[in-house]
Amino acid sequence: IGAAKNLVEAACKIVLEHAGEQIPRAANLSKLFTLATRTNPADVKSELGRSLAATVQGLGDLRNAVGAGGTP
């Protein structure tokens, strides 16, 4: 779980860097994803974009519930 969250965070940071955006130091996964998707708003309006947003939120919630290693 922790590795999956880290992968999504890294992808969001890469998107933000390529768009020339600042990456907030204390941003959580949900905030990073929101900022990254704002670089191309058309993607967020699609069904895939909405599904991905829900998946990212669920991943962050699960990571917070079980910890980095995936064990409670």
mmCIF file of N, CA and C in Angstrom:
data_model
loop_
_atom_site.group_PDB
_atom_site.id
_atom_site.type_symbol
_atom_site.label_atom_id
_atom_site.label_comp_id
_atom_site.label_asym_id
_atom_site.label_seq_id
_atom_site.Cartn_x
_atom_site.Cartn_y
_atom_site.Cartn_z
ATOM 1 N N ILE A 1 0.829 -1.182 0.000
ATOM 2 C CA ILE A 1 0.000 0.000 0.000
ATOM 3 C C ILE A 1 0.873 1.244 0.000
ATOM 4 N N GLY A 2 1.870 1.254 0.855
ATOM 5 C CA GLY A 2 2.755 2.412 0.939
ATOM 6 C C GLY A 2 3.499 2.657 -0.366
ATOM 7 N N ALA A 3 3.947 1.593 -1.001
ATOM 8 C CA ALA A 3 4.667 1.730 -2.269
ATOM 9 C C ALA A 3 3.763 2.272 -3.370
ATOM 10 N N ALA A 4 2.511 1.821 -3.391
ATOM 11 C CA ALA A 4 1.561 2.314 -4.393
ATOM 12 C C ALA A 4 1.299 3.800 -4.184
ATOM 13 N N LYS A 5 1.127 4.207 -2.938
ATOM 14 C CA LYS A 5 0.916 5.626 -2.625
ATOM 15 C C LYS A 5 2.138 6.439 -3.048
ATOM 16 N N ASN A 6 3.322 5.946 -2.751
ATOM 17 C CA ASN A 6 4.538 6.657 -3.133
ATOM 18 C C ASN A 6 4.654 6.793 -4.651
ATOM 19 N N LEU A 7 4.250 5.769 -5.372
ATOM 20 C CA LEU A 7 4.298 5.811 -6.832
ATOM 21 C C LEU A 7 3.362 6.886 -7.375
ATOM 22 N N VAL A 8 2.149 6.947 -6.848
ATOM 23 C CA VAL A 8 1.191 7.958 -7.311
ATOM 24 C C VAL A 8 1.685 9.352 -6.953
ATOM 25 N N GLU A 9 2.228 9.523 -5.748
ATOM 26 C CA GLU A 9 2.781 10.823 -5.348
ATOM 27 C C GLU A 9 3.899 11.240 -6.293
ATOM 28 N N ALA A 10 4.793 10.323 -6.611
ATOM 29 C CA ALA A 10 5.900 10.633 -7.511
ATOM 30 C C ALA A 10 5.390 11.030 -8.898
ATOM 31 N N ALA A 11 4.373 10.321 -9.388
ATOM 32 C CA ALA A 11 3.808 10.655 -10.698
ATOM 33 C C ALA A 11 3.197 12.048 -10.682
ATOM 34 N N CYS A 12 2.492 12.378 -9.616
ATOM 35 C CA CYS A 12 1.897 13.714 -9.507
ATOM 36 C C CYS A 12 2.976 14.791 -9.483
ATOM 37 N N LYS A 13 4.045 14.542 -8.759
ATOM 38 C CA LYS A 13 5.139 15.518 -8.683
ATOM 39 C C LYS A 13 5.802 15.702 -10.046
ATOM 40 N N ILE A 14 5.951 14.631 -10.802
ATOM 41 C CA ILE A 14 6.531 14.733 -12.145
ATOM 42 C C ILE A 14 5.632 15.578 -13.040
ATOM 43 N N VAL A 15 4.335 15.352 -12.977
ATOM 44 C CA VAL A 15 3.389 16.147 -13.769
ATOM 45 C C VAL A 15 3.513 17.621 -13.406
ATOM 46 N N LEU A 16 3.568 17.906 -12.111
ATOM 47 C CA LEU A 16 3.680 19.293 -11.666
ATOM 48 C C LEU A 16 4.992 19.928 -12.109
ATOM 49 N N GLU A 17 6.081 19.194 -12.009
ATOM 50 C CA GLU A 17 7.381 19.712 -12.448
ATOM 51 C C GLU A 17 7.372 20.018 -13.936
ATOM 52 N N HIS A 18 6.831 19.122 -14.730
ATOM 53 C CA HIS A 18 6.777 19.330 -16.185
ATOM 54 C C HIS A 18 5.890 20.509 -16.557
ATOM 55 N N ALA A 19 4.908 20.800 -15.722
ATOM 56 C CA ALA A 19 4.012 21.928 -15.978
ATOM 57 C C ALA A 19 4.583 23.236 -15.424
ATOM 58 N N GLY A 20 5.724 23.149 -14.744
ATOM 59 C CA GLY A 20 6.349 24.342 -14.183
ATOM 60 C C GLY A 20 5.676 24.834 -12.908
ATOM 61 N N GLU A 21 4.938 23.948 -12.242
ATOM 62 C CA GLU A 21 4.218 24.314 -11.020
ATOM 63 C C GLU A 21 5.079 24.038 -9.788
ATOM 64 N N GLN A 22 4.791 24.777 -8.719
ATOM 65 C CA GLN A 22 5.459 24.552 -7.443
ATOM 66 C C GLN A 22 4.854 23.328 -6.764
ATOM 67 N N ILE A 23 5.680 22.580 -6.065
ATOM 68 C CA ILE A 23 5.218 21.408 -5.321
ATOM 69 C C ILE A 23 5.230 21.774 -3.837
ATOM 70 N N PRO A 24 4.056 21.844 -3.220
ATOM 71 C CA PRO A 24 4.006 22.188 -1.792
ATOM 72 C C PRO A 24 4.707 21.126 -0.947
ATOM 73 N N ARG A 25 5.422 21.559 0.059
ATOM 74 C CA ARG A 25 6.174 20.630 0.906
ATOM 75 C C ARG A 25 5.281 19.680 1.685
ATOM 76 N N ALA A 26 4.217 20.192 2.252
ATOM 77 C CA ALA A 26 3.387 19.380 3.151
ATOM 78 C C ALA A 26 2.121 18.849 2.478
ATOM 79 N N ALA A 27 2.113 18.776 1.167
ATOM 80 C CA ALA A 27 0.904 18.325 0.463
ATOM 81 C C ALA A 27 0.718 16.823 0.619
ATOM 82 N N ASN A 28 -0.514 16.424 0.918
ATOM 83 C CA ASN A 28 -0.821 14.998 0.994
ATOM 84 C C ASN A 28 -1.154 14.483 -0.408
ATOM 85 N N LEU A 29 -1.408 13.207 -0.512
ATOM 86 C CA LEU A 29 -1.654 12.586 -1.807
ATOM 87 C C LEU A 29 -2.836 13.229 -2.528
ATOM 88 N N SER A 30 -3.912 13.459 -1.809
ATOM 89 C CA SER A 30 -5.103 14.046 -2.416
ATOM 90 C C SER A 30 -4.812 15.436 -2.969
ATOM 91 N N LYS A 31 -4.083 16.244 -2.224
ATOM 92 C CA LYS A 31 -3.741 17.605 -2.666
ATOM 93 C C LYS A 31 -2.822 17.551 -3.889
ATOM 94 N N LEU A 32 -1.820 16.683 -3.873
ATOM 95 C CA LEU A 32 -0.918 16.556 -5.019
ATOM 96 C C LEU A 32 -1.683 16.141 -6.269
ATOM 97 N N PHE A 33 -2.603 15.193 -6.108
ATOM 98 C CA PHE A 33 -3.384 14.739 -7.251
ATOM 99 C C PHE A 33 -4.242 15.871 -7.803
ATOM 100 N N THR A 34 -4.880 16.621 -6.907
ATOM 101 C CA THR A 34 -5.706 17.752 -7.337
ATOM 102 C C THR A 34 -4.870 18.769 -8.108
ATOM 103 N N LEU A 35 -3.718 19.100 -7.592
ATOM 104 C CA LEU A 35 -2.848 20.059 -8.277
ATOM 105 C C LEU A 35 -2.391 19.530 -9.634
ATOM 106 N N ALA A 36 -2.039 18.256 -9.679
ATOM 107 C CA ALA A 36 -1.570 17.667 -10.932
ATOM 108 C C ALA A 36 -2.673 17.642 -11.978
ATOM 109 N N THR A 37 -3.889 17.328 -11.560
ATOM 110 C CA THR A 37 -4.973 17.260 -12.539
ATOM 111 C C THR A 37 -5.369 18.637 -13.040
ATOM 112 N N ARG A 38 -5.077 19.664 -12.284
ATOM 113 C CA ARG A 38 -5.385 21.027 -12.740
ATOM 114 C C ARG A 38 -4.494 21.462 -13.894
ATOM 115 N N THR A 39 -3.416 20.720 -14.135
ATOM 116 C CA THR A 39 -2.548 21.068 -15.265
ATOM 117 C C THR A 39 -3.213 20.733 -16.585
ATOM 118 N N ASN A 40 -4.223 19.843 -16.553
ATOM 119 C CA ASN A 40 -4.999 19.498 -17.750
ATOM 120 C C ASN A 40 -6.438 19.210 -17.328
ATOM 121 N N PRO A 41 -7.225 20.267 -17.104
ATOM 122 C CA PRO A 41 -8.586 20.094 -16.564
ATOM 123 C C PRO A 41 -9.498 19.198 -17.405
ATOM 124 N N ALA A 42 -9.269 19.092 -18.683
ATOM 125 C CA ALA A 42 -10.133 18.256 -19.528
ATOM 126 C C ALA A 42 -10.086 16.795 -19.083
ATOM 127 N N ASP A 43 -8.935 16.344 -18.603
ATOM 128 C CA ASP A 43 -8.797 14.957 -18.152
ATOM 129 C C ASP A 43 -9.664 14.664 -16.927
ATOM 130 N N VAL A 44 -9.826 15.646 -16.046
ATOM 131 C CA VAL A 44 -10.562 15.446 -14.809
ATOM 132 C C VAL A 44 -12.050 15.275 -15.066
ATOM 133 N N LYS A 45 -12.548 15.893 -16.116
ATOM 134 C CA LYS A 45 -13.976 15.842 -16.406
ATOM 135 C C LYS A 45 -14.407 14.514 -17.015
ATOM 136 N N SER A 46 -13.472 13.732 -17.463
ATOM 137 C CA SER A 46 -13.815 12.450 -18.075
ATOM 138 C C SER A 46 -14.183 11.435 -17.001
ATOM 139 N N GLU A 47 -14.851 10.387 -17.405
ATOM 140 C CA GLU A 47 -15.204 9.321 -16.464
ATOM 141 C C GLU A 47 -13.945 8.688 -15.886
ATOM 142 N N LEU A 48 -12.937 8.512 -16.710
ATOM 143 C CA LEU A 48 -11.676 7.944 -16.238
ATOM 144 C C LEU A 48 -11.046 8.860 -15.197
ATOM 145 N N GLY A 49 -11.078 10.148 -15.449
ATOM 146 C CA GLY A 49 -10.507 11.102 -14.500
ATOM 147 C C GLY A 49 -11.199 11.043 -13.147
ATOM 148 N N ARG A 50 -12.517 10.958 -13.165
ATOM 149 C CA ARG A 50 -13.268 10.884 -11.910
ATOM 150 C C ARG A 50 -12.986 9.565 -11.188
ATOM 151 N N SER A 51 -12.897 8.489 -11.926
ATOM 152 C CA SER A 51 -12.599 7.187 -11.323
ATOM 153 C C SER A 51 -11.204 7.176 -10.719
ATOM 154 N N LEU A 52 -10.262 7.769 -11.420
ATOM 155 C CA LEU A 52 -8.895 7.836 -10.912
ATOM 156 C C LEU A 52 -8.835 8.675 -9.641
ATOM 157 N N ALA A 53 -9.575 9.766 -9.611
ATOM 158 C CA ALA A 53 -9.606 10.611 -8.411
ATOM 159 C C ALA A 53 -10.127 9.822 -7.213
ATOM 160 N N ALA A 54 -11.182 9.041 -7.407
ATOM 161 C CA ALA A 54 -11.732 8.231 -6.321
ATOM 162 C C ALA A 54 -10.740 7.158 -5.886
ATOM 163 N N THR A 55 -10.027 6.581 -6.833
ATOM 164 C CA THR A 55 -9.031 5.559 -6.515
ATOM 165 C C THR A 55 -7.886 6.151 -5.705
ATOM 166 N N VAL A 56 -7.421 7.320 -6.107
ATOM 167 C CA VAL A 56 -6.331 7.983 -5.383
ATOM 168 C C VAL A 56 -6.772 8.311 -3.961
ATOM 169 N N GLN A 57 -7.986 8.810 -3.804
ATOM 170 C CA GLN A 57 -8.490 9.111 -2.459
ATOM 171 C C GLN A 57 -8.558 7.843 -1.612
ATOM 172 N N GLY A 58 -9.061 6.766 -2.185
ATOM 173 C CA GLY A 58 -9.139 5.501 -1.466
ATOM 174 C C GLY A 58 -7.770 4.960 -1.092
ATOM 175 N N LEU A 59 -6.813 5.101 -1.975
ATOM 176 C CA LEU A 59 -5.451 4.649 -1.704
ATOM 177 C C LEU A 59 -4.849 5.418 -0.537
ATOM 178 N N GLY A 60 -5.045 6.716 -0.539
ATOM 179 C CA GLY A 60 -4.540 7.527 0.575
ATOM 180 C C GLY A 60 -5.203 7.148 1.885
ATOM 181 N N ASP A 61 -6.512 6.943 1.862
ATOM 182 C CA ASP A 61 -7.234 6.551 3.075
ATOM 183 C C ASP A 61 -6.763 5.193 3.579
ATOM 184 N N LEU A 62 -6.595 4.244 2.670
ATOM 185 C CA LEU A 62 -6.137 2.910 3.051
ATOM 186 C C LEU A 62 -4.731 2.964 3.621
ATOM 187 N N ARG A 63 -3.868 3.723 2.989
ATOM 188 C CA ARG A 63 -2.490 3.872 3.479
ATOM 189 C C ARG A 63 -2.491 4.445 4.892
ATOM 190 N N ASN A 64 -3.333 5.440 5.140
ATOM 191 C CA ASN A 64 -3.399 6.043 6.468
ATOM 192 C C ASN A 64 -3.948 5.051 7.504
ATOM 193 N N ALA A 65 -4.865 4.188 7.081
ATOM 194 C CA ALA A 65 -5.477 3.243 8.005
ATOM 195 C C ALA A 65 -4.550 2.085 8.379
ATOM 196 N N VAL A 66 -3.748 1.602 7.420
ATOM 197 C CA VAL A 66 -2.951 0.404 7.673
ATOM 198 C C VAL A 66 -1.463 0.675 7.830
ATOM 199 N N GLY A 67 -1.007 1.838 7.482
ATOM 200 C CA GLY A 67 0.412 2.152 7.626
ATOM 201 C C GLY A 67 1.187 1.864 6.374
ATOM 202 N N ALA A 68 2.465 2.215 6.382
ATOM 203 C CA ALA A 68 3.312 2.127 5.194
ATOM 204 C C ALA A 68 3.522 0.706 4.728
ATOM 205 N N GLY A 69 3.623 -0.234 5.643
ATOM 206 C CA GLY A 69 3.924 -1.609 5.272
ATOM 207 C C GLY A 69 2.716 -2.444 4.921
ATOM 208 N N GLY A 70 1.546 -1.897 5.121
ATOM 209 C CA GLY A 70 0.339 -2.642 4.762
ATOM 210 C C GLY A 70 -0.178 -3.530 5.880
ATOM 211 N N THR A 71 0.391 -3.396 7.090
ATOM 212 C CA THR A 71 -0.096 -4.172 8.224
ATOM 213 C C THR A 71 -0.633 -3.227 9.273
ATOM 214 N N PRO A 72 -1.786 -3.555 9.852
ATOM 215 C CA PRO A 72 -2.365 -2.668 10.873
ATOM 216 C C PRO A 72 -1.564 -2.640 12.148
#
